[in-house]
PDB file of C-alpha atoms and ligand atoms in Angstrom:
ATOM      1  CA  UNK A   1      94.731 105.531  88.821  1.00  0.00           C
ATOM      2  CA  UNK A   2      93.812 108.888  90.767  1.00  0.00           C
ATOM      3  CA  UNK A   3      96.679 108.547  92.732  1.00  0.00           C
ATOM      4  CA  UNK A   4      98.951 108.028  89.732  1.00  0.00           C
ATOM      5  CA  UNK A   5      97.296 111.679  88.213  1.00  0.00           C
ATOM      6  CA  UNK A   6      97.985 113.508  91.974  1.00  0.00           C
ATOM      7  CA  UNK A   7     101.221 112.562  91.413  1.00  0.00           C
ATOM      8  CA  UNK A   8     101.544 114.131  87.960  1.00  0.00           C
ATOM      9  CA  UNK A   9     100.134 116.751  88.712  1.00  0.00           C
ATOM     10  CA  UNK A  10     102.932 117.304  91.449  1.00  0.00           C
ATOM     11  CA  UNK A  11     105.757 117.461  88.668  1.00  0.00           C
ATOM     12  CA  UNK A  12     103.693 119.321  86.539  1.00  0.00           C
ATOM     13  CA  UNK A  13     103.548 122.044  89.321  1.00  0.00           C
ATOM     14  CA  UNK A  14      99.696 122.488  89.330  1.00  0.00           C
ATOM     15  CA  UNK A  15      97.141 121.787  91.765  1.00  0.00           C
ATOM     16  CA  UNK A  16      96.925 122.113  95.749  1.00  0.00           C
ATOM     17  CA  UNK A  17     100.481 119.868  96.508  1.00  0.00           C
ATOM     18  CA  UNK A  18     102.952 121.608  93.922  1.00  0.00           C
ATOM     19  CA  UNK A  19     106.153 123.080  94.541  1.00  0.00           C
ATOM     20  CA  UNK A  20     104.371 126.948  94.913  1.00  0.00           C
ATOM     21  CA  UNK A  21     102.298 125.361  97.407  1.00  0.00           C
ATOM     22  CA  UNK A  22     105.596 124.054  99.232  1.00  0.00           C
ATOM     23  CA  UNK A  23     106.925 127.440  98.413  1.00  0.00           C
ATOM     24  CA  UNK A  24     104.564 129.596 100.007  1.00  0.00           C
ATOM     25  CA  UNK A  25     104.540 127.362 103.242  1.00  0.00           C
ATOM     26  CA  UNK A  26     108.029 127.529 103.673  1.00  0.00           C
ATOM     27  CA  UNK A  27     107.945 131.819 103.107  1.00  0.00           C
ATOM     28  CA  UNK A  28     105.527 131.379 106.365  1.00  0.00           C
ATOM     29  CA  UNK A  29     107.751 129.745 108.376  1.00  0.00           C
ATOM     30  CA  UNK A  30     110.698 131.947 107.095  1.00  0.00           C
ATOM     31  CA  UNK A  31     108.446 134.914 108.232  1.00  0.00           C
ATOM     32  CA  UNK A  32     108.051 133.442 111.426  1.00  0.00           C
ATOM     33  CA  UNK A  33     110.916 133.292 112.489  1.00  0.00           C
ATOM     34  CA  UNK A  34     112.817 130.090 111.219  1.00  0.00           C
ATOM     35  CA  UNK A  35     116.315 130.739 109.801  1.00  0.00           C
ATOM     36  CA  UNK A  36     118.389 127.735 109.441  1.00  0.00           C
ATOM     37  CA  UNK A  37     118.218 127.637 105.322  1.00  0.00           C
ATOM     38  CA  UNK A  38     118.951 123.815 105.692  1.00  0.00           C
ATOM     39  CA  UNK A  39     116.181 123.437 107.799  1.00  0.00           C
ATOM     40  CA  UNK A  40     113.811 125.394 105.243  1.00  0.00           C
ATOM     41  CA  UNK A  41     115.644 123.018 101.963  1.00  0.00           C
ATOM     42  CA  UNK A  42     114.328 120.155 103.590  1.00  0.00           C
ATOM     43  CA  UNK A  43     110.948 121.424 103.839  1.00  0.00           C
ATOM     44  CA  UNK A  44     110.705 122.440 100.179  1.00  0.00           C
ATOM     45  CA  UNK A  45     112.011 119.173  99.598  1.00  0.00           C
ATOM     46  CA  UNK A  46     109.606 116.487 101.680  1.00  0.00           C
ATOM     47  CA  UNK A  47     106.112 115.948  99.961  1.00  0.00           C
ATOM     48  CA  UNK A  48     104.094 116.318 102.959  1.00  0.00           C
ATOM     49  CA  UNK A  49     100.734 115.466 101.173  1.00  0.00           C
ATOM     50  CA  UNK A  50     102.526 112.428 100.816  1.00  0.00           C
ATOM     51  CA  UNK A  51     102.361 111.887 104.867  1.00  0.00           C
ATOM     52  CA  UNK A  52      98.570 112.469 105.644  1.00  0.00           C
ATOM     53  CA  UNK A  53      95.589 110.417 104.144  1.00  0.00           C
ATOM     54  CA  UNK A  54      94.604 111.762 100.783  1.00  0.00           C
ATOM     55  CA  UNK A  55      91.489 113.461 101.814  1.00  0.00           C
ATOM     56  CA  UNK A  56      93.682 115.551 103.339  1.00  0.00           C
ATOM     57  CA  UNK A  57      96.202 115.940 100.698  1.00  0.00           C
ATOM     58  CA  UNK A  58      94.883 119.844 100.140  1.00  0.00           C
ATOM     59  CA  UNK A  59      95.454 120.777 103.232  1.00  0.00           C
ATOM     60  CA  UNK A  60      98.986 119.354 103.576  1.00  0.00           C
ATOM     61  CA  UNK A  61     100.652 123.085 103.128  1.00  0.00           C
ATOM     62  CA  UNK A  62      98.752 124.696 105.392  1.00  0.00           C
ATOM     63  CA  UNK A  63     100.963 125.535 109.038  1.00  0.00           C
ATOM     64  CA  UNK A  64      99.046 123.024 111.044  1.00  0.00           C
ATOM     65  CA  UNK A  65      99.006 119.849 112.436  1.00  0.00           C
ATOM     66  CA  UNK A  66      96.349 116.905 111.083  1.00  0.00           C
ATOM     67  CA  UNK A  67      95.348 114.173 112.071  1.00  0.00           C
ATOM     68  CA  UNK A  68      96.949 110.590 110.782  1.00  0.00           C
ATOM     69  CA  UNK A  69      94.547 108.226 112.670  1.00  0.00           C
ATOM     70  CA  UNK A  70      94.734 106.047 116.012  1.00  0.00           C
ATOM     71  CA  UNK A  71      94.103 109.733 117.426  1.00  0.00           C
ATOM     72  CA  UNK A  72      97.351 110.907 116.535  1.00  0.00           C
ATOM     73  CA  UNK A  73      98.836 114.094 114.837  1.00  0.00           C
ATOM     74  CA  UNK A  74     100.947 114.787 112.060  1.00  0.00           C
ATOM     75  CA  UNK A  75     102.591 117.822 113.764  1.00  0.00           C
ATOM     76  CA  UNK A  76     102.745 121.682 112.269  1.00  0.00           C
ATOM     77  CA  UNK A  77     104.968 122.337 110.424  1.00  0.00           C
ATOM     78  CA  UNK A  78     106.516 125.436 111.994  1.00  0.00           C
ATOM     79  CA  UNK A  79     106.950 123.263 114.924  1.00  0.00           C
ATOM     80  CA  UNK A  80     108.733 120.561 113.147  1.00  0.00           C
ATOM     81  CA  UNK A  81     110.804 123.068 111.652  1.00  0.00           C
ATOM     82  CA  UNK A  82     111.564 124.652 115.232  1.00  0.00           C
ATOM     83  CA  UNK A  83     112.618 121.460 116.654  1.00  0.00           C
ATOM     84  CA  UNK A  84     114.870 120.438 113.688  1.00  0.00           C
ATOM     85  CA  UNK A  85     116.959 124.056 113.668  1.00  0.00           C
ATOM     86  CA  UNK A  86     117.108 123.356 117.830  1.00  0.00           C
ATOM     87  CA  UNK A  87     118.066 120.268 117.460  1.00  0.00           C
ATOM     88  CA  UNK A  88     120.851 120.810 114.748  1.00  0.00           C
ATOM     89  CA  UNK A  89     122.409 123.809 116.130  1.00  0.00           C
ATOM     90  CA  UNK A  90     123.948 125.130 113.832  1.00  0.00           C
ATOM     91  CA  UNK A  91     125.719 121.561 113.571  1.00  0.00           C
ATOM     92  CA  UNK A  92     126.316 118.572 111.180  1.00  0.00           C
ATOM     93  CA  UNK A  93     124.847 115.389 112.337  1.00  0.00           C
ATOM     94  CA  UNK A  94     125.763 112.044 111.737  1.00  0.00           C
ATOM     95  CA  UNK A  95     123.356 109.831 114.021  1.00  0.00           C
ATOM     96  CA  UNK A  96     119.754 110.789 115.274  1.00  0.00           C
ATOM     97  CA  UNK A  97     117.112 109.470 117.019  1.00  0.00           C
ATOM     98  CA  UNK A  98     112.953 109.894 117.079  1.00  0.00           C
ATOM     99  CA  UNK A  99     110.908 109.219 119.312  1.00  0.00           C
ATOM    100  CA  UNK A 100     107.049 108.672 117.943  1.00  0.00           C
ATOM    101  CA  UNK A 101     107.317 107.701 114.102  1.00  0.00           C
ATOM    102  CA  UNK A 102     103.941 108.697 113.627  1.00  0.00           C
ATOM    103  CA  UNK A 103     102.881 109.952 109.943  1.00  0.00           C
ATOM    104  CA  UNK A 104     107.144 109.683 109.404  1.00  0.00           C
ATOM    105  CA  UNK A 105     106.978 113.516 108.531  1.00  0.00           C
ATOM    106  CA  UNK A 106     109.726 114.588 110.903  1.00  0.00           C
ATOM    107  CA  UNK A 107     112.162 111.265 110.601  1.00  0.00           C
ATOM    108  CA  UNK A 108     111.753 112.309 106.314  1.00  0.00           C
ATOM    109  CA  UNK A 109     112.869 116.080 107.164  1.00  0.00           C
ATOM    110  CA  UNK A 110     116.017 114.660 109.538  1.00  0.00           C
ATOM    111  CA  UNK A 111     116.874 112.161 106.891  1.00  0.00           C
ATOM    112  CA  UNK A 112     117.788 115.186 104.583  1.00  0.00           C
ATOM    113  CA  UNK A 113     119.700 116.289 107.318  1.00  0.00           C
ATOM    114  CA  UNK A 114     121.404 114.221 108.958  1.00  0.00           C
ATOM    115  CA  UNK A 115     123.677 110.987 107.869  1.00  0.00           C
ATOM    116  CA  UNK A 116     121.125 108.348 109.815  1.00  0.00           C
ATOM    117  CA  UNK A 117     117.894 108.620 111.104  1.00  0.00           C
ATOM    118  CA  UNK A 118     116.280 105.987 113.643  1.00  0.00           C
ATOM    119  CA  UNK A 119     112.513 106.268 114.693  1.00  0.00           C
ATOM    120  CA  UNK A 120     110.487 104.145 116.882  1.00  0.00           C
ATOM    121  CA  UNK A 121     106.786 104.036 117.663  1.00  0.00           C
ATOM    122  CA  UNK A 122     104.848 101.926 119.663  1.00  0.00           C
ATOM    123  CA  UNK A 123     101.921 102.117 117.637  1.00  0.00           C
ATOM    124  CA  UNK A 124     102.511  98.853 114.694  1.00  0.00           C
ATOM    125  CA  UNK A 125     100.144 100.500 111.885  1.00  0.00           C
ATOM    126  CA  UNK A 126     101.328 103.900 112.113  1.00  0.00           C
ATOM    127  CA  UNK A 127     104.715 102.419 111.350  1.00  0.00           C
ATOM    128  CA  UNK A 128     103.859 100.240 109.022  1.00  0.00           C
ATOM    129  CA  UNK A 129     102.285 102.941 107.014  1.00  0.00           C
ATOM    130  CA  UNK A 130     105.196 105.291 107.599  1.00  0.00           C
ATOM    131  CA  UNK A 131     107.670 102.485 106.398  1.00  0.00           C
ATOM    132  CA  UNK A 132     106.081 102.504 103.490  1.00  0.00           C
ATOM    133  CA  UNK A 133     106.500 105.619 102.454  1.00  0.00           C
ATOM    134  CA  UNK A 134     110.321 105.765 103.532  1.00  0.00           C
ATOM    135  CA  UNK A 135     110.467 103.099 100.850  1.00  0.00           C
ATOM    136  CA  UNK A 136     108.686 104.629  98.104  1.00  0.00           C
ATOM    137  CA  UNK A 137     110.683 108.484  98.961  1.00  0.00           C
ATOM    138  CA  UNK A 138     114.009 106.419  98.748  1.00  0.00           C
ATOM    139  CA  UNK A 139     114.831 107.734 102.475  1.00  0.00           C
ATOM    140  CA  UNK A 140     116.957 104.740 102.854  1.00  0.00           C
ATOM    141  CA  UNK A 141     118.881 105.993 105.415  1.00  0.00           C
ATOM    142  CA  UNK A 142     115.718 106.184 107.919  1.00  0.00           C
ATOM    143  CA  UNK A 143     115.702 102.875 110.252  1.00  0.00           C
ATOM    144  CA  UNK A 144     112.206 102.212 112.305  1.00  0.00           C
ATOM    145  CA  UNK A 145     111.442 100.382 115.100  1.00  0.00           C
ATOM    146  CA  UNK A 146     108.520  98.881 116.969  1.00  0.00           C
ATOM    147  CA  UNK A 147     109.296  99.734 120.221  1.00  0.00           C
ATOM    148  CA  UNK A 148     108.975 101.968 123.500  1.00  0.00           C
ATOM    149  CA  UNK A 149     110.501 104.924 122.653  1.00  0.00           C
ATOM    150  CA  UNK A 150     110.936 105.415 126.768  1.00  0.00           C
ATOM    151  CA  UNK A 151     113.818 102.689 125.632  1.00  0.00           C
ATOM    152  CA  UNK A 152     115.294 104.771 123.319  1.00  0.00           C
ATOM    153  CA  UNK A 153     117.279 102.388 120.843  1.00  0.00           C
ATOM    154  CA  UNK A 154     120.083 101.357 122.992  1.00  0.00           C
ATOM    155  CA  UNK A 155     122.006  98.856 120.716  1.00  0.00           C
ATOM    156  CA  UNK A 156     122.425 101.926 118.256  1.00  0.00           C
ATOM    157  CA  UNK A 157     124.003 104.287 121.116  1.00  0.00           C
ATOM    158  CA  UNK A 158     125.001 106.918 121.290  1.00  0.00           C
ATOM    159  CA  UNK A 159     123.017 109.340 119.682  1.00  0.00           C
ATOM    160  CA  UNK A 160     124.525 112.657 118.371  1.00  0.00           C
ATOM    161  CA  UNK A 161     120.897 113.904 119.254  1.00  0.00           C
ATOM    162  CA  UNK A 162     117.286 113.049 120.052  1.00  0.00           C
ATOM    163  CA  UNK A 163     114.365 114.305 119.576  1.00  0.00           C
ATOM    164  CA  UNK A 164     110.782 113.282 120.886  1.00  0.00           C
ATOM    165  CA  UNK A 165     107.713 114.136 119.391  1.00  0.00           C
ATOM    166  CA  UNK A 166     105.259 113.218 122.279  1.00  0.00           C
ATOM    167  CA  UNK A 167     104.754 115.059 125.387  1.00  0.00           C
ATOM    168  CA  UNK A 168     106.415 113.304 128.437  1.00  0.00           C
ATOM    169  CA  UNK A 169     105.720 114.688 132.325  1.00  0.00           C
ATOM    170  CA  UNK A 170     109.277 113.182 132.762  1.00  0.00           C
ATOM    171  CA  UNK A 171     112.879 113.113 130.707  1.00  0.00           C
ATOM    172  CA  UNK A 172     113.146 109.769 130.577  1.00  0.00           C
ATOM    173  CA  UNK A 173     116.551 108.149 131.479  1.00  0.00           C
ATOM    174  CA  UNK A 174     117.284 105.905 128.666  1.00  0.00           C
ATOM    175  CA  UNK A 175     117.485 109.097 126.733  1.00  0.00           C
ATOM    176  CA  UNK A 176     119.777 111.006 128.011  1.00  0.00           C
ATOM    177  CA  UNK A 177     121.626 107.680 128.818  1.00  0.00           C
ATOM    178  CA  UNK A 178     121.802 107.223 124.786  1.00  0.00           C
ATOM    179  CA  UNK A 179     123.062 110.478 124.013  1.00  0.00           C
ATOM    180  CA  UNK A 180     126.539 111.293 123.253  1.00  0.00           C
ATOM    181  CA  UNK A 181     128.511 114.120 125.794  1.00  0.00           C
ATOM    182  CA  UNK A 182     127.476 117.538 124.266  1.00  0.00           C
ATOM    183  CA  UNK A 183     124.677 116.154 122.437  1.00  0.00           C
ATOM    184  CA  UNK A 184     120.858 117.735 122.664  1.00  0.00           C
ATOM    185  CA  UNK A 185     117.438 116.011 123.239  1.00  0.00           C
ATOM    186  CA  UNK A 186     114.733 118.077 121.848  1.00  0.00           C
ATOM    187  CA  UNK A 187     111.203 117.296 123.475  1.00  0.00           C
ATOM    188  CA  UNK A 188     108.375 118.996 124.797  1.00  0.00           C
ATOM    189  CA  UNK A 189     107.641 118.187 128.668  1.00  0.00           C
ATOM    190  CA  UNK A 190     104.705 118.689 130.272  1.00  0.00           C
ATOM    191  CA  UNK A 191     104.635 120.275 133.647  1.00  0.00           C
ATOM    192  CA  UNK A 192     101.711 122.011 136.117  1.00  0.00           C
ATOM    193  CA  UNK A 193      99.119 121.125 132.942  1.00  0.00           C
ATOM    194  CA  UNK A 194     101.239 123.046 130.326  1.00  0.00           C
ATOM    195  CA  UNK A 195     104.061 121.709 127.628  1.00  0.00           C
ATOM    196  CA  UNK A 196     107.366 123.601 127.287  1.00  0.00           C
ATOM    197  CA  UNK A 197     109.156 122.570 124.436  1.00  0.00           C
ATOM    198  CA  UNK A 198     112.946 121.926 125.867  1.00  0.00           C
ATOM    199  CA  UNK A 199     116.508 121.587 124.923  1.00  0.00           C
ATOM    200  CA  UNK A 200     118.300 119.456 127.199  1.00  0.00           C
ATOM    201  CA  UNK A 201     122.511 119.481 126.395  1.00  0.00           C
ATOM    202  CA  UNK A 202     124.028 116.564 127.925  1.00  0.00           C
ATOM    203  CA  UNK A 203     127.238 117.679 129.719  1.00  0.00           C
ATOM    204  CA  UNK A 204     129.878 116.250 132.499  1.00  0.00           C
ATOM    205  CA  UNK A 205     128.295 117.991 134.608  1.00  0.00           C
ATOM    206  CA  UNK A 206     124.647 118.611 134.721  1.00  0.00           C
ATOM    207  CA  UNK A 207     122.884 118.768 131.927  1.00  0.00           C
ATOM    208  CA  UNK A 208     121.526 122.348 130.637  1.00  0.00           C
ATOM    209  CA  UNK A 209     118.129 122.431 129.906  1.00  0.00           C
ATOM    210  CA  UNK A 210     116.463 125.870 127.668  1.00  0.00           C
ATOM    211  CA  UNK A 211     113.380 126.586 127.480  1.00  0.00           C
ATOM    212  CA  UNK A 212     111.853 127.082 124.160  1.00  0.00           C
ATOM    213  CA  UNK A 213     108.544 127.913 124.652  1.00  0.00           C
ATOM    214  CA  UNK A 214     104.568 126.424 124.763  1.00  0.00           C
ATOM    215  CA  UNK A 215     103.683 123.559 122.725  1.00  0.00           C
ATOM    216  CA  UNK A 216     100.599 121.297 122.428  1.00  0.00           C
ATOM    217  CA  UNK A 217     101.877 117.600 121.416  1.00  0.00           C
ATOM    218  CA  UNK A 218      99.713 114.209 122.034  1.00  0.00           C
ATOM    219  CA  UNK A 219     101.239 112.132 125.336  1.00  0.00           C
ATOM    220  CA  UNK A 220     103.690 109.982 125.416  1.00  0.00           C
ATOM    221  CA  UNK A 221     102.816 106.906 126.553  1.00  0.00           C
ATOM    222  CA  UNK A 222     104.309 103.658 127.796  1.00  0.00           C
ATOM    223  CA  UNK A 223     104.903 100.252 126.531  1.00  0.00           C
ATOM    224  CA  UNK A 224     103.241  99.107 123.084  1.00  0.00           C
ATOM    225  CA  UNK A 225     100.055  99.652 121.556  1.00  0.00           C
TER     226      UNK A 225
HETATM  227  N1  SAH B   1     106.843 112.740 114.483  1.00  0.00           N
HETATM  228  C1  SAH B   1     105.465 112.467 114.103  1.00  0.00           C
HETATM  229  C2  SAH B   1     104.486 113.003 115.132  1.00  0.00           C
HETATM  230  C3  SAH B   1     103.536 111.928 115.528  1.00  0.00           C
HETATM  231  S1  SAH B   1     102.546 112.215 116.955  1.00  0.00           S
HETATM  232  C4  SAH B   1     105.175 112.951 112.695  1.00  0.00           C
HETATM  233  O1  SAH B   1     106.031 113.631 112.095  1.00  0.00           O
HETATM  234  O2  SAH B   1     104.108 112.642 112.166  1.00  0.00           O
HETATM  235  C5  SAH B   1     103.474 111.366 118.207  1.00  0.00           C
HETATM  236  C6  SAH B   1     103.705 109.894 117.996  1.00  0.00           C
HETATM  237  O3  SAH B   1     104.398 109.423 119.158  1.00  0.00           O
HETATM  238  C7  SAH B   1     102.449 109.034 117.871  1.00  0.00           C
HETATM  239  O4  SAH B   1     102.490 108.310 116.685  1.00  0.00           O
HETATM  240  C8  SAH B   1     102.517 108.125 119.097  1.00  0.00           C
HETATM  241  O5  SAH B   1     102.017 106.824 118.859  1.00  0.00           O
HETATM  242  C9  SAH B   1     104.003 108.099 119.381  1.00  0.00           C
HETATM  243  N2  SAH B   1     104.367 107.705 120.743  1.00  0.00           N
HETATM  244  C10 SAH B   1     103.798 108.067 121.921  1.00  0.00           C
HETATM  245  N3  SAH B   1     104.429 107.489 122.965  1.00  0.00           N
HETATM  246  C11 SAH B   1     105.434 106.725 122.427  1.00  0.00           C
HETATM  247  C12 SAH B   1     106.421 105.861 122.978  1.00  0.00           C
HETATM  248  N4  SAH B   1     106.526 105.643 124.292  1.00  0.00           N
HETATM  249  N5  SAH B   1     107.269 105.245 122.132  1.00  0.00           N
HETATM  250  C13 SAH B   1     107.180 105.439 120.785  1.00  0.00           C
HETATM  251  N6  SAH B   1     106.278 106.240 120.211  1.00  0.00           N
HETATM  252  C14 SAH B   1     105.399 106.873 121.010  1.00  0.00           C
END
């Protein structure tokens, strides 16, 4: 099977998805600018060939986002990589939540991460697809949902952090709600026509939002698909 050989070919180190490949991508995202080395591990170590469709298996190492059907994104790279460092902080993370499963890219980075990784998506055959894959990666400590990730997860509150990987014009409640005192939620938020990716740190007080610059993420959208 050709699929059998692609993967051969990945432990064998040849061909457009080996480890140089990997290698070289995460040099680029070192030279721009990312610097948590945990951050970077998990990179080298998620197959993200493995996350697109295999026509577009070549082009899995190269610092953009592609598309993984039912006009959604896989996201770039550098910008997964930017939201994982801002959402880790420099910590150790025990519980985490996603918002829009998609391709399941950015719940496979966290799951090297962090002790438990949950991930909804209201779209039923990007997750089905993207369970799959948890399954045959071993990331058995990555939990999916069908659901409204407006919702959140709230029977797996509170959250040690969340991040969102869908462009909302508001933070919604549930969120926040779900997140533990101190904890961040990572999202991009769109506002005037343009997304700013944020950091919002829940405190006792009100929360502290930083700014972390322009993004370009699909919408987030309500209810299921
Ligand atoms: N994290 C993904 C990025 C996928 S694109 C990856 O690594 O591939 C954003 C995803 O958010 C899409 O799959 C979209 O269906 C999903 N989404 C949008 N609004 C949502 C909502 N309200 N609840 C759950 N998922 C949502």
């Amino acid at each position: 099977m050709i699929h059998k050989r692609r993967l051969a070919g990945e432990t064998l180190g040849i061909g457009m998805t080996s480890r140089g490949t990997r290698d070289r991508l995460v040099q680029r995202l070192r030279d721009h600018g990312i610097r948590d080395e945990r951050v970077l591990g998990a990179i080298m170590q998620v197959p993200r060939h493995q996350f697109v469709d295999e026509a577009l298996s070549s082009r899995a190492y190269e610092d953009t986002a592609l598309p993984i059907g039912q006009s959604q994104t896989i996201s770039q790279p550098w910008i997964v990589a930017r939201m994982t460092e801002a959402l880790l902080d420099g910590q150790a993370l025990d519980k985490v939540l996603e918002v829009g499963t998609g391709s399941g890219y950015q719940a496979a980075i966290l799951s090297h991460l962090v002790k438990e990784v949950y991930t909804v998506e209201r779209i039923k055959e990007l997750l089905k697809i993207a369970r799959r894959r948890f399954h045959t990666l071993r990331l058995h400590n990555v939990h999916c949902k069908y659901a409204d990730g407006n919702l959140g997860w709230p029977s797996q509150a509170p959250f040690d952090g969340i991040i969102v990987t869908a462009a909302s014009r508001s933070i919604p409640a549930a969120l926040v709600e779900q997140l533990r005192e101190g904890g961040l939620l990572v999202m991009p938020l769109e506002r005037g026509g343009e997304q700013r990716l944020i950091a919002i740190r829940k405190t006792a007080e009100e929360p502290e939002v930083t700014d972390l610059g322009g993004v370009i993420f699909v919408p987030m959208l309500s209810g299921l698909e």
